[in-house]
Short mmCIF file of C-alpha atoms in Angstrom, two decimals:
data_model
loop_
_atom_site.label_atom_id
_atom_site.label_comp_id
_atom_site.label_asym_id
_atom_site.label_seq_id
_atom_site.Cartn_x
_atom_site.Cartn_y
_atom_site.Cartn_z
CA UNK L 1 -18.47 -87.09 -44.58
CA UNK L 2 -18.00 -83.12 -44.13
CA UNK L 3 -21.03 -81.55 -45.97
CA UNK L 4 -22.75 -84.77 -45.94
CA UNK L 5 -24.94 -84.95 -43.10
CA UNK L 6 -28.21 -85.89 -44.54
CA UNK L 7 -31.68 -87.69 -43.29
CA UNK L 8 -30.97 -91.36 -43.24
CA UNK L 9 -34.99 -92.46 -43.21
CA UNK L 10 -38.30 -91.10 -42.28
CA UNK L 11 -41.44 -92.09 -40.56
CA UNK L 12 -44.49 -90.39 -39.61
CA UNK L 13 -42.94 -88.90 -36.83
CA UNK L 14 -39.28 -89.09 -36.73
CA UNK L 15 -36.39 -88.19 -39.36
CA UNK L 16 -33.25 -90.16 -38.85
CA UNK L 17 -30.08 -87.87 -38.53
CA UNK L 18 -26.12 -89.22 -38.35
CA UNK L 19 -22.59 -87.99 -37.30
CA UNK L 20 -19.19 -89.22 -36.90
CA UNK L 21 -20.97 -91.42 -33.90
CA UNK L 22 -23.27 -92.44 -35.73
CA UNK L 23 -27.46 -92.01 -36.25
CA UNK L 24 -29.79 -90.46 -33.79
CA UNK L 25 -33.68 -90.32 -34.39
CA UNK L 26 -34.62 -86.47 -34.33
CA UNK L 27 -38.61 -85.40 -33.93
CA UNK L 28 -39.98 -85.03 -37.57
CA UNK L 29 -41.18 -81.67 -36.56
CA UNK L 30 -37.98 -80.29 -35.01
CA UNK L 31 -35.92 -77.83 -36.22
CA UNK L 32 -32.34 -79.07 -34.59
CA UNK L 33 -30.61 -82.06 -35.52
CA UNK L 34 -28.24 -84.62 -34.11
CA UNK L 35 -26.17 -82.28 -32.18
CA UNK L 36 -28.62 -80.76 -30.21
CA UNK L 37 -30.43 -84.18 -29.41
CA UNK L 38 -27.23 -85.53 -28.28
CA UNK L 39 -26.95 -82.41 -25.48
CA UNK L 40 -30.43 -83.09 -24.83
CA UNK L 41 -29.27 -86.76 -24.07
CA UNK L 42 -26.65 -85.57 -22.08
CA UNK L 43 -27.41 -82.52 -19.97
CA UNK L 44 -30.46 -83.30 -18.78
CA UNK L 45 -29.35 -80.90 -15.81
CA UNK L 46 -31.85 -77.80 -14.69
CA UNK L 47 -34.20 -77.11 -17.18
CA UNK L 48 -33.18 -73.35 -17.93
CA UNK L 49 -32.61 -72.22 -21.00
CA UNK L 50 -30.55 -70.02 -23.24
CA UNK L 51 -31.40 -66.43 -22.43
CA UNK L 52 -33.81 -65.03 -25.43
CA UNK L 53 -31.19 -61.98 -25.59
CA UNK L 54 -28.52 -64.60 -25.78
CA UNK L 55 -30.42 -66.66 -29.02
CA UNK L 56 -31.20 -62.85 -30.55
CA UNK L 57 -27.68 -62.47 -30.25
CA UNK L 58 -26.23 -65.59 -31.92
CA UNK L 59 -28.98 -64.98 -34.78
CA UNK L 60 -27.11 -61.45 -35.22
CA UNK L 61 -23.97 -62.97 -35.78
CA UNK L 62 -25.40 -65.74 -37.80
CA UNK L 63 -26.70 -63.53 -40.33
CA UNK L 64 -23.91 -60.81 -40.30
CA UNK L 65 -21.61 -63.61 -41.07
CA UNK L 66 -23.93 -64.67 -43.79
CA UNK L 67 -23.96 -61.35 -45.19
CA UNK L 68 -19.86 -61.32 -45.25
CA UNK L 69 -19.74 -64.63 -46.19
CA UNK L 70 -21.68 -64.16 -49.77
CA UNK L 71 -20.23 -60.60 -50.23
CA UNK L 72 -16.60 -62.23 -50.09
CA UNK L 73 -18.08 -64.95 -52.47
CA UNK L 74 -17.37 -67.84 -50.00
CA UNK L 75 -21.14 -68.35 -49.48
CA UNK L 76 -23.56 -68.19 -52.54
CA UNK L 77 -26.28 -66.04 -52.60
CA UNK L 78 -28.95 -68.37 -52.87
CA UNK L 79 -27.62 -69.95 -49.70
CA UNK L 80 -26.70 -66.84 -47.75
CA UNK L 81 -30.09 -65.21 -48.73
CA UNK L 82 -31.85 -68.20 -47.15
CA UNK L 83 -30.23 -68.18 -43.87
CA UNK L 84 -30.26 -64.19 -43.60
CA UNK L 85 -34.02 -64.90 -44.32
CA UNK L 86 -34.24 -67.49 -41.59
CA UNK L 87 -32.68 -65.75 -38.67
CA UNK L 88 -34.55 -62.79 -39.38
CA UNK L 89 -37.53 -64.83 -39.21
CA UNK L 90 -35.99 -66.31 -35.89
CA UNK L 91 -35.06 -62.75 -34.68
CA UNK L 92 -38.92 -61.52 -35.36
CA UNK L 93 -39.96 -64.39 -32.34
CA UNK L 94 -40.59 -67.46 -34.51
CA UNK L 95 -39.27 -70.95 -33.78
CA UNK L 96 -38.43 -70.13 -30.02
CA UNK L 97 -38.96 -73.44 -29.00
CA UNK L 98 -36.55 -74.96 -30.87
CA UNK L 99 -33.63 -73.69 -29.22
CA UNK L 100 -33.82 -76.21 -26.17
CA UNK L 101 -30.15 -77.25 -24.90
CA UNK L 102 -29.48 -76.67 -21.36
CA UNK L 103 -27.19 -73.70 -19.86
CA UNK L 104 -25.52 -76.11 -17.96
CA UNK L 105 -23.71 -78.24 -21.27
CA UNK L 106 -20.50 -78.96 -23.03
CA UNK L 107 -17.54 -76.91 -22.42
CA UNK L 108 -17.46 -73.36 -24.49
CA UNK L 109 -21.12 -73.83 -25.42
CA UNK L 110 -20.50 -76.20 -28.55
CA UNK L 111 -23.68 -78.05 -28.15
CA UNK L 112 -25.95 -74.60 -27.65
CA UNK L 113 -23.99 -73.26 -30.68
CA UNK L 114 -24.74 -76.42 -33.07
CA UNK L 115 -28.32 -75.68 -31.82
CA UNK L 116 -28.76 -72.56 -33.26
CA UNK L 117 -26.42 -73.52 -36.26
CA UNK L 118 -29.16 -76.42 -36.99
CA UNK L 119 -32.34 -74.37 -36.43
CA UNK L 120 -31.59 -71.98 -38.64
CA UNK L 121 -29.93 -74.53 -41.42
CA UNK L 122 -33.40 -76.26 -41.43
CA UNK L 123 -35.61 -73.06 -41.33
CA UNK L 124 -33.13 -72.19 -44.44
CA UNK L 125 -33.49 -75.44 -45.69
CA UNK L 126 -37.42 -75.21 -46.04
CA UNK L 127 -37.14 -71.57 -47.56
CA UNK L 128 -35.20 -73.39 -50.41
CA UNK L 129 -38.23 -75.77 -50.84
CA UNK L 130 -36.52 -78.53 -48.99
CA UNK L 131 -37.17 -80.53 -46.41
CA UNK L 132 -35.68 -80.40 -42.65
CA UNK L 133 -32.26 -82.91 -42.96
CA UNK L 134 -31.49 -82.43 -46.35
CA UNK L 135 -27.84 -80.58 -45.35
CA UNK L 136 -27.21 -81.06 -49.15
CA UNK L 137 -29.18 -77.89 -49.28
CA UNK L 138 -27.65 -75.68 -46.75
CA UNK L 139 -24.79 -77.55 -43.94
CA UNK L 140 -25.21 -76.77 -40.45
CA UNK L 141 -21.58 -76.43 -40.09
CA UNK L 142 -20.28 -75.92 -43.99
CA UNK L 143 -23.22 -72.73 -44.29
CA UNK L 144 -24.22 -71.32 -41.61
CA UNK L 145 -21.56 -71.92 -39.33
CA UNK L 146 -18.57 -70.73 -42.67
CA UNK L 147 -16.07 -68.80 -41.14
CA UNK L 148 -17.32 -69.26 -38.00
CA UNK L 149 -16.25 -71.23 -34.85
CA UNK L 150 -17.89 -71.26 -31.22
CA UNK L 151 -14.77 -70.68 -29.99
CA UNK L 152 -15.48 -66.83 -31.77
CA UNK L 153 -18.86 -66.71 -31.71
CA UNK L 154 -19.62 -67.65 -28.53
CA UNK L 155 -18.23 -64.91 -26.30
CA UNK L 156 -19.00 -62.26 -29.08
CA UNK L 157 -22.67 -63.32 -28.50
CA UNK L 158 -22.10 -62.47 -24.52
CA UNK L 159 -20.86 -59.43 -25.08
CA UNK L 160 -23.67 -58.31 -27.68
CA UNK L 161 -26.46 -59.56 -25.67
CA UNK L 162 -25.17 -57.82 -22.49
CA UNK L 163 -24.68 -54.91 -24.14
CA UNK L 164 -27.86 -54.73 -25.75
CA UNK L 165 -29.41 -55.69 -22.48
CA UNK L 166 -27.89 -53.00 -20.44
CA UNK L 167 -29.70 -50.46 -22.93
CA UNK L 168 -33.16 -51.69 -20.78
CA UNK L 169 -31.04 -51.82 -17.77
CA UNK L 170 -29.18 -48.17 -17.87
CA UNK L 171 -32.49 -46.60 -17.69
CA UNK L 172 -34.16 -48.56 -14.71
CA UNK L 173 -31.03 -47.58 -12.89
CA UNK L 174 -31.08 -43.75 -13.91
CA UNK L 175 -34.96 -43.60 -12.64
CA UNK L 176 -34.26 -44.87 -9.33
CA UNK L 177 -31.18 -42.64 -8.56
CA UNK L 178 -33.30 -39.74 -10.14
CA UNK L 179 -36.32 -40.59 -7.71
CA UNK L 180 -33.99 -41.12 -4.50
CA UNK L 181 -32.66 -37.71 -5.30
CA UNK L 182 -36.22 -36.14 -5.65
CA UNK L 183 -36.96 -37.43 -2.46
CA UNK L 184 -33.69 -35.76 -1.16
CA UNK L 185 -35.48 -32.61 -2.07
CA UNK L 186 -38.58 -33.78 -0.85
CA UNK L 187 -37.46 -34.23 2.60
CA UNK L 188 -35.06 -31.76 2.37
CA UNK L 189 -36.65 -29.64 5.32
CA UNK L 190 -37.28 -33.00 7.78
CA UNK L 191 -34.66 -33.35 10.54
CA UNK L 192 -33.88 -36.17 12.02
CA UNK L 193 -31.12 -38.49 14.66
CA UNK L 194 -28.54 -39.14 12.90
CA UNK L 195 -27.64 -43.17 13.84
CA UNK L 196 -23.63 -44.18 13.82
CA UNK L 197 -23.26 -47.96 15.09
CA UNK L 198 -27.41 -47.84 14.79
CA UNK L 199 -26.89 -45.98 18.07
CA UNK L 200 -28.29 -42.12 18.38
CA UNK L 201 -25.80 -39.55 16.62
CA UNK L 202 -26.39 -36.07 15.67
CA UNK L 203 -29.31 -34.17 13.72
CA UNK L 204 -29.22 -34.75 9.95
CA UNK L 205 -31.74 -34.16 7.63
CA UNK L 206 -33.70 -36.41 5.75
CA UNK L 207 -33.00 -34.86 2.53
CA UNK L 208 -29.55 -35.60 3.27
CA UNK L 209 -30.04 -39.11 3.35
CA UNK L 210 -32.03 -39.69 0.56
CA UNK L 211 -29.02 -37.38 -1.55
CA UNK L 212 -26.62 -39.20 -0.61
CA UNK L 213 -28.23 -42.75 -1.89
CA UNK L 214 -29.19 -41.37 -4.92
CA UNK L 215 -25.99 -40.00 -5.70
CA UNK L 216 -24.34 -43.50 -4.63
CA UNK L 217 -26.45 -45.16 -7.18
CA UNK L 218 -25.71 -42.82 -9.67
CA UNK L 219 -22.05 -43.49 -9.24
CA UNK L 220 -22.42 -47.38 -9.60
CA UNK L 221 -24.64 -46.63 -12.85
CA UNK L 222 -21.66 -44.43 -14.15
CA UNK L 223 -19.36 -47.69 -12.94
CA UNK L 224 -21.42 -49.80 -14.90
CA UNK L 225 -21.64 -48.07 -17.72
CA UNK L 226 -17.66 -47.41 -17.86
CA UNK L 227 -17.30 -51.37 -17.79
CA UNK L 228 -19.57 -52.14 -20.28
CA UNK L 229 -17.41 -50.22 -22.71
CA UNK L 230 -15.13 -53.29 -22.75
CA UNK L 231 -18.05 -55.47 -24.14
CA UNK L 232 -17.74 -53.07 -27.18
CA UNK L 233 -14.52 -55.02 -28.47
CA UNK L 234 -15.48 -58.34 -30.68
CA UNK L 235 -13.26 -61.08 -31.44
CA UNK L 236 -15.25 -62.12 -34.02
CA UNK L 237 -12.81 -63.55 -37.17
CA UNK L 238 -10.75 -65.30 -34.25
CA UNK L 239 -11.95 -68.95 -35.26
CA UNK L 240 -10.83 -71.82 -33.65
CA UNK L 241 -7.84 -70.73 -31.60
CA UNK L 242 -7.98 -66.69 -32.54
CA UNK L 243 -5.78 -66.93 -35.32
CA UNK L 244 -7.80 -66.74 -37.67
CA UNK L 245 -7.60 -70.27 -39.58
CA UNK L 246 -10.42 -70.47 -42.16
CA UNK L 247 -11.80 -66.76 -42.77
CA UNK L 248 -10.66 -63.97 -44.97
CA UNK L 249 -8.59 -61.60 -44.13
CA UNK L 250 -11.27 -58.90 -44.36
CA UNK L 251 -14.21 -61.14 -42.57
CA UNK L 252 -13.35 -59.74 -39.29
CA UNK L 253 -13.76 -55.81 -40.30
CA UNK L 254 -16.88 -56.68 -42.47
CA UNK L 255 -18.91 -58.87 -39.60
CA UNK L 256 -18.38 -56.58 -37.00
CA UNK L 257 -19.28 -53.49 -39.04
CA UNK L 258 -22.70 -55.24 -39.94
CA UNK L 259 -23.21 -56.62 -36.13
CA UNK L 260 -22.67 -52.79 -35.10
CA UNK L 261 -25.43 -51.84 -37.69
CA UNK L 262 -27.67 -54.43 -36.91
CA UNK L 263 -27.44 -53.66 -32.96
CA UNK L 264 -27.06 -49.84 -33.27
CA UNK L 265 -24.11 -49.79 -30.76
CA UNK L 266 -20.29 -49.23 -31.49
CA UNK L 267 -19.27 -52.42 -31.70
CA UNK L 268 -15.52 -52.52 -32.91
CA UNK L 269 -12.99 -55.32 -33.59
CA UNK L 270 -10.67 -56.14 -30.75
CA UNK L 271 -7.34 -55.68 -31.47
CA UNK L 272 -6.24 -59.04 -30.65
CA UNK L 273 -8.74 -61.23 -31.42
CA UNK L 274 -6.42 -63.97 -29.25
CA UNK L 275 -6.54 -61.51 -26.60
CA UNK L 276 -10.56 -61.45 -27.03
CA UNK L 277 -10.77 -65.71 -26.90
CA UNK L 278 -8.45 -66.20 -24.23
CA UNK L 279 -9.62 -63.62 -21.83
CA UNK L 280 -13.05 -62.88 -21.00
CA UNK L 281 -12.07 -60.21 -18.06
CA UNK L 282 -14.95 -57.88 -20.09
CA UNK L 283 -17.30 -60.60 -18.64
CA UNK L 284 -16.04 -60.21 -14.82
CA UNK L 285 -15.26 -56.33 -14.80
CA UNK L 286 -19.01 -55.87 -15.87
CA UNK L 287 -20.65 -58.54 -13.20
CA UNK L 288 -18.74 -57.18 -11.14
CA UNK L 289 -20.33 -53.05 -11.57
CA UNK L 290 -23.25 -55.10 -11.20
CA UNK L 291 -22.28 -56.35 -7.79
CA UNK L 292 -21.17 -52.87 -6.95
CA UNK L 293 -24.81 -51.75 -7.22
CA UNK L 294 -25.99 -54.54 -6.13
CA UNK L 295 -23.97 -53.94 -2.62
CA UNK L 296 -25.32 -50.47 -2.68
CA UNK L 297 -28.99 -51.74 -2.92
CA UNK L 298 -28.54 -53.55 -0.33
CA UNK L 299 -27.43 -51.09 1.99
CA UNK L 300 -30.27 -48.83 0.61
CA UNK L 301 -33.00 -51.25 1.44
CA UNK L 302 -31.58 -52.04 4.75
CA UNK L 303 -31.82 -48.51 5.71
CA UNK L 304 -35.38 -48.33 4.35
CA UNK L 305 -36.34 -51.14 5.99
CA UNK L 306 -34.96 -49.74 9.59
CA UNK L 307 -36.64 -46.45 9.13
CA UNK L 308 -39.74 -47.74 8.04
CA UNK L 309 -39.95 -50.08 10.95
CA UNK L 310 -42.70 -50.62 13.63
CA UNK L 311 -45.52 -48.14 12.80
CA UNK L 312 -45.66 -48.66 16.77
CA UNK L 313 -42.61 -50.46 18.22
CA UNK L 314 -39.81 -49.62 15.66
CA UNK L 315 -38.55 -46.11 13.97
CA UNK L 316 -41.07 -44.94 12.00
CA UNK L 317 -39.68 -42.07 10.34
CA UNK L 318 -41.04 -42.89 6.88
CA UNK L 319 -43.75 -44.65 5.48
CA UNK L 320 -43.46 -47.07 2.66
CA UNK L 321 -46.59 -47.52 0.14
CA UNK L 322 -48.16 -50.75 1.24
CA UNK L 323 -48.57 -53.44 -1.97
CA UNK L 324 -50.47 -55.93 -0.24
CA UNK L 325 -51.19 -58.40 3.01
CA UNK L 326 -47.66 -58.73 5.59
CA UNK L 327 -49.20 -61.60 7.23
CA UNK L 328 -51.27 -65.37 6.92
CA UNK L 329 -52.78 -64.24 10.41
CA UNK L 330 -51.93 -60.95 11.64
CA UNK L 331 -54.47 -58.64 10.02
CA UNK L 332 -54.27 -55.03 8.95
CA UNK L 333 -50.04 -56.13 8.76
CA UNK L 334 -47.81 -54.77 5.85
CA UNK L 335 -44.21 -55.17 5.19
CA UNK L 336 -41.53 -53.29 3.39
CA UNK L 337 -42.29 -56.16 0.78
CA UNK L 338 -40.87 -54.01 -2.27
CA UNK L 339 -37.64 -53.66 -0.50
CA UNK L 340 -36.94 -57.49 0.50
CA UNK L 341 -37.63 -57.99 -2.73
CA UNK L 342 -34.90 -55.95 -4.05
CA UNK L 343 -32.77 -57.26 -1.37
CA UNK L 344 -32.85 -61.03 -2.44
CA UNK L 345 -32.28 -59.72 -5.80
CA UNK L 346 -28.76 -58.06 -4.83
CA UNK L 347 -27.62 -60.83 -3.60
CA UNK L 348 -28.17 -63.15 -6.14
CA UNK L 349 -26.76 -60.96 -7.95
CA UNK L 350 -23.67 -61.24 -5.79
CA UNK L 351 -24.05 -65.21 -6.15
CA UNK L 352 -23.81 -64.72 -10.03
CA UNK L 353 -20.38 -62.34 -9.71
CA UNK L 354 -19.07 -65.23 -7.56
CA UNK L 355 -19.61 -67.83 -10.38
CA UNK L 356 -18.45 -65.13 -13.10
CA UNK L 357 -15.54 -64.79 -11.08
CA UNK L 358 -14.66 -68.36 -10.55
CA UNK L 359 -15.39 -69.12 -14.52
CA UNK L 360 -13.53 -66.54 -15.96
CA UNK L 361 -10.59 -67.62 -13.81
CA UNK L 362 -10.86 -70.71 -15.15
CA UNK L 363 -9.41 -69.88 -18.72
CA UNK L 364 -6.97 -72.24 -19.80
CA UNK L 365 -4.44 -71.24 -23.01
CA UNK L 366 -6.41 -70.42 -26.38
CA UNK L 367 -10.06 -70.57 -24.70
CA UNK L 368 -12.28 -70.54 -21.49
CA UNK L 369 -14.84 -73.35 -21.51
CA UNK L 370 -16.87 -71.92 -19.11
CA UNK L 371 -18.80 -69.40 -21.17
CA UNK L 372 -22.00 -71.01 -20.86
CA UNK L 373 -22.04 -70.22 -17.36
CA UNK L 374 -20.64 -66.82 -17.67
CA UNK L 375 -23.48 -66.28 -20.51
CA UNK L 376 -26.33 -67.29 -18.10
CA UNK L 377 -25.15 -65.53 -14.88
CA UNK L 378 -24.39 -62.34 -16.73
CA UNK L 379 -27.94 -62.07 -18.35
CA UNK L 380 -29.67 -63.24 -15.38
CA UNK L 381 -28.25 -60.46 -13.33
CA UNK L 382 -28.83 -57.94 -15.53
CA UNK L 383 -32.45 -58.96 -16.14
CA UNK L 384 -33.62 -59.43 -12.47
CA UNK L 385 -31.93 -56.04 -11.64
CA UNK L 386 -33.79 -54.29 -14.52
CA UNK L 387 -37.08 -55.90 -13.14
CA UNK L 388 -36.34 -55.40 -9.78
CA UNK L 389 -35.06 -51.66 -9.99
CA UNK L 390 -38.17 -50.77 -12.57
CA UNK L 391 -40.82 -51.99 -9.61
CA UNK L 392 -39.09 -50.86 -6.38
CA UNK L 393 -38.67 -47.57 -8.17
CA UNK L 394 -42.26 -47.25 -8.78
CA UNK L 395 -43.79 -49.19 -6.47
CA UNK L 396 -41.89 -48.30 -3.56
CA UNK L 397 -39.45 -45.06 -3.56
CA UNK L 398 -41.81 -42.73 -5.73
CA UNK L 399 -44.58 -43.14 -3.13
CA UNK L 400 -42.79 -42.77 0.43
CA UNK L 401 -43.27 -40.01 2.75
CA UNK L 402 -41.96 -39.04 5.60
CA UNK L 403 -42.98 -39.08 9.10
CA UNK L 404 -41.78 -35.36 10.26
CA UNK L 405 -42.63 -34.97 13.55
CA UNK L 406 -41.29 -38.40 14.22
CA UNK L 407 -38.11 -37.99 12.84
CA UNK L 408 -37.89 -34.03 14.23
CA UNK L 409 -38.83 -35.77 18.00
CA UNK L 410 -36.00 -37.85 17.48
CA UNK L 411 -33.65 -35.36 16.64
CA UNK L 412 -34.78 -33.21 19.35
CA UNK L 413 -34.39 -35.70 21.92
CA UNK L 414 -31.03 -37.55 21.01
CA UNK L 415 -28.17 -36.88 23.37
CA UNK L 416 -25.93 -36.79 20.89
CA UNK L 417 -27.17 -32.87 20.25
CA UNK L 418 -24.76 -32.01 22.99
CA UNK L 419 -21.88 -32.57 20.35
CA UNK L 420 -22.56 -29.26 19.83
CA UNK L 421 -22.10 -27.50 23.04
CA UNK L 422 -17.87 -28.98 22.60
CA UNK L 423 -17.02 -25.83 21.32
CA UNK L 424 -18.40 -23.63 24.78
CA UNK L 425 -18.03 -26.23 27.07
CA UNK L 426 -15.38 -28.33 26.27
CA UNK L 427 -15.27 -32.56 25.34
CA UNK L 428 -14.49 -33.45 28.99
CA UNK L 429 -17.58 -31.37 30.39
CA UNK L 430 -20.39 -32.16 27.88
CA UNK L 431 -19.64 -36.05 28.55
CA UNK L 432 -20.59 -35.52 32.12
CA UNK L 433 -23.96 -33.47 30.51
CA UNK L 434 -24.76 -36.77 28.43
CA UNK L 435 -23.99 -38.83 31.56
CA UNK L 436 -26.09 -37.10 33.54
CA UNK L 437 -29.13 -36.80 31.00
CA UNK L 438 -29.15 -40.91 29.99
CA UNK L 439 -29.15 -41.53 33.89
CA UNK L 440 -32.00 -39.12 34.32
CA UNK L 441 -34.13 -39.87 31.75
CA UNK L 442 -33.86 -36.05 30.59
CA UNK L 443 -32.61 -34.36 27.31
CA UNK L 444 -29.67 -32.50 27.22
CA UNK L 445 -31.11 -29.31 26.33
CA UNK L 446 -33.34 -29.99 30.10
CA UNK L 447 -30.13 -30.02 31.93
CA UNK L 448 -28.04 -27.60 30.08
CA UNK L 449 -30.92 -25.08 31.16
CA UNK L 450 -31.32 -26.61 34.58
CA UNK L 451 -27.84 -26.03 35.18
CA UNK L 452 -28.32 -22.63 33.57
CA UNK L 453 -24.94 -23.42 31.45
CA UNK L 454 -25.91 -20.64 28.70
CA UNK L 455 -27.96 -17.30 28.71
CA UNK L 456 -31.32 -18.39 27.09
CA UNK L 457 -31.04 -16.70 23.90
CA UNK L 458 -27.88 -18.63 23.71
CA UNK L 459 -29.45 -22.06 24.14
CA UNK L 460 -32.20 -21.50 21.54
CA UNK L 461 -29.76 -20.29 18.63
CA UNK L 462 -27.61 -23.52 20.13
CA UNK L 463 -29.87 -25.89 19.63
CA UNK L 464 -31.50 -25.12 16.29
CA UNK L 465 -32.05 -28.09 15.27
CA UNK L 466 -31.96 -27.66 11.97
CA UNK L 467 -29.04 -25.31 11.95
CA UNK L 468 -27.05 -28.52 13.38
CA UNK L 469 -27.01 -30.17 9.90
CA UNK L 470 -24.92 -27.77 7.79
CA UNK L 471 -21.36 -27.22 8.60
CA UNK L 472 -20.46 -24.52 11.58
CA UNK L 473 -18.72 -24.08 15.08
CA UNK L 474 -20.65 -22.22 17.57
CA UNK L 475 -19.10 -21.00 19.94
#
């Protein structure tokens, strides 16, 4: 009976709950109902659970629709009071537990959704005086779910918990690209070998490097923060199939306006709010920015890791702070832990845009069922990269140094220097030079004076090392 759902029995420690298939015993104690034991019957699948920025979310929406709900006088006060009470009671960090239904569930995330709808009835329920059950009081679905459906609510939860989680995240990001570039400056006077094919290229500075990452993070950042725009739109007001069935014509304006205050970002209505159920590209463009930077991390620690290798056998042209043991039985041994760290975070994070993609594919007609993954993956990127980027930053890029006579030794003796001598001598000529020098063991500035190929003063302004990485023919 619709509004009817009520407590069949009690006992000292269960309350007996029904629904159309029929009565479930429910913990005496707990704050869900039927619904949510049901999914706990049935999706007994990893043990993770909804992301805490995905349950503040939901509780945002909850009580924004409350809010519209009693102003357009299809929700009494007394009842609309009590659950804007309870979910700001939820949103302060009480009742936490309760919300137990597994990411992996029902299609569209029906069975999380009638979790959070039955939490809060029964917190709601108690700050009328009553007693968990008694839906009499306030309905799951006829209260706190009015003018609602998770067909709506759902993805407008994704998109405001993202978005309010890439406010911790934008930062993390900006402080890393902000420290690589420091370190550009920083090492701005170190030559080096350059490496092309990670065989020995021309001189290049340091500095140069550590510019260029910086500035490649900086432009996956802006990437990211472009593509979260889209998460802005809300199809909240959609209902069931995004027509709108069931809500006043107003409720869509009003809900997102108070979500927008509650959140302190410009949330705005989508204009199609069919448009907003159907597709969830907002979902995929932003996982995959993340990916982007991901992809660039990964690149970033690679090259870290290379330069950083040996101290004896490998490159050693910068140090990385040490943050504890590299080895069960080599002593005195230290990794470039911070760094593989970071790397088996980008590419989960390229896992998670691989399931994004695949589930927001999957869309069929008025609604993607896949949300729930989409919801997890999305959050879990964007947490482990805030994490990971926070710690690498300061743990790792803010204390390397370089090693400069290393990296200038390298520079010096590459035979890729005589690149430069094309100009004077021609292509043909210096190839023999660098043939000649590999065979011999020698560098090429010991045969180009062996051969007496320039005038001394020549050679030295020639190979200036550190004129060699700025733009210039010399000839």
């Amino acid at each position: 009976m619709k509004g009817k759902t009520k407590t069949a029995a009690r006992s000292a420690s269960v309350r007996t709950e029904a629904d159309a298939l029929g009565p479930k015993s429910i913990p005496l104690n707990a704050y869900y109902g039927v619904n949510t034991v049901r999914a706990l019957e049935n999706f007994p699948i990893s043990g993770l659970r909804a992301h805490p920025r995905f349950i503040e979310a939901c509780l945002i929406i909850k009580k924004a629709a409350a809010l519209v709900n009693k102003e357009l006088r299809l929700l009494d006060a007394k009842r609309a009071d009590a659950i804007v009470k309870a979910c700001d009671e939820i949103l302060g960090g009480k009742l936490r537990d309760q919300f137990v239904v597994d990411v992996f569930q029902m299609g569209a995330g029906t069975s999380f959704h009638m979790n959070v709808n039955e939490v809060v009835a029964n917190r709601a329920i108690e700050i009328l005086g009553g007693k968990k059950g008694e839906y009499d009081k306030i309905h799951p679905n006829d209260h706190v779910n009015a003018s609602q459906s998770t067909n709506d609510v759902f993805p407008t939860a994704i998109r405001v918990a993202a978005r309010l989680y890439l406010e911790a995240f934008f930062p993390a990001a900006a402080a890393l690209a902000k420290a690589l570039l420091a370190k550009g400056k920083e090492f701005d006077a170190v030559v080096k070998a350059a490496r092309t094919h990670l065989q020995d290229a021309v001189p290049i500075r340091l500095g140069q490097e550590f510019t260029a990452y910086g500035r490649a993070i900086e432009k996956a950042l802006d990437q990211i923060r472009d593509a979260a725009k889209g998460l802005e739109e809300l199809g909240m007001g959609g209902s069931a199939a995004g027509t709108g069935l069931n809500t006043d014509p107003d409720y869509p304006a009003k809900v997102v306006k108070i979500i927008a205050k509650e959140t302190g970002l410009p949330f705005q209505c989508a204009g199609d709010l069919r448009e907003a159920m159907q597709s969830q590209g907002p979902i995929a463009h932003v996982s995959s920015a993340l990916k982007n930077l991901a992809v660039e991390l990964t690149r970033l620690c690679n090259d870290l890791r290379l330069m950083a290798s040996g101290p004896a056998t490998g490159f050693a042209e910068i140090h990385l702070p040490p943050v504890q043991a590299g080895s069960s039985i080599m002593p005195g041994k230290t990794n470039p832990s911070m760094a593989e760290m970071l790397n088996m975070v980008s590419y989960q994070v390229m896992g998670n845009d691989v399931a994004i993609t695949m589930a927001v594919q999957a869309g069929q007609l008025e609604l993607n069922v896949m949300m729930p993954l989409m919801a997890f993956n999305l959050l879990f990127s964007i947490e482990i990269l805030t994490n990971a980027l926070q710690v690498f930053t300061d743990r790792c890029v803010k204390g390397m140094s370089a090693n400069k006579d290393r990296c200038r030794r390298y520079a010096e003796a590459s035979v890729a220097i005589a690149t430069v001598l094309n100009p004077l001598l021609g292509y043909a000529k210096v190839a023999e030079l660098v043939k000649e020098a590999v065979a011999r063991g020698k560098s090429i500035l010991d045969i180009v004076k062996e051969r007496k190929l320039l005038p001394p003063e020549k050679i030295r302004e020639v190979f200036d090392v550190q004129r060699l990485t700025e733009p210039g023919v010399h000839t």
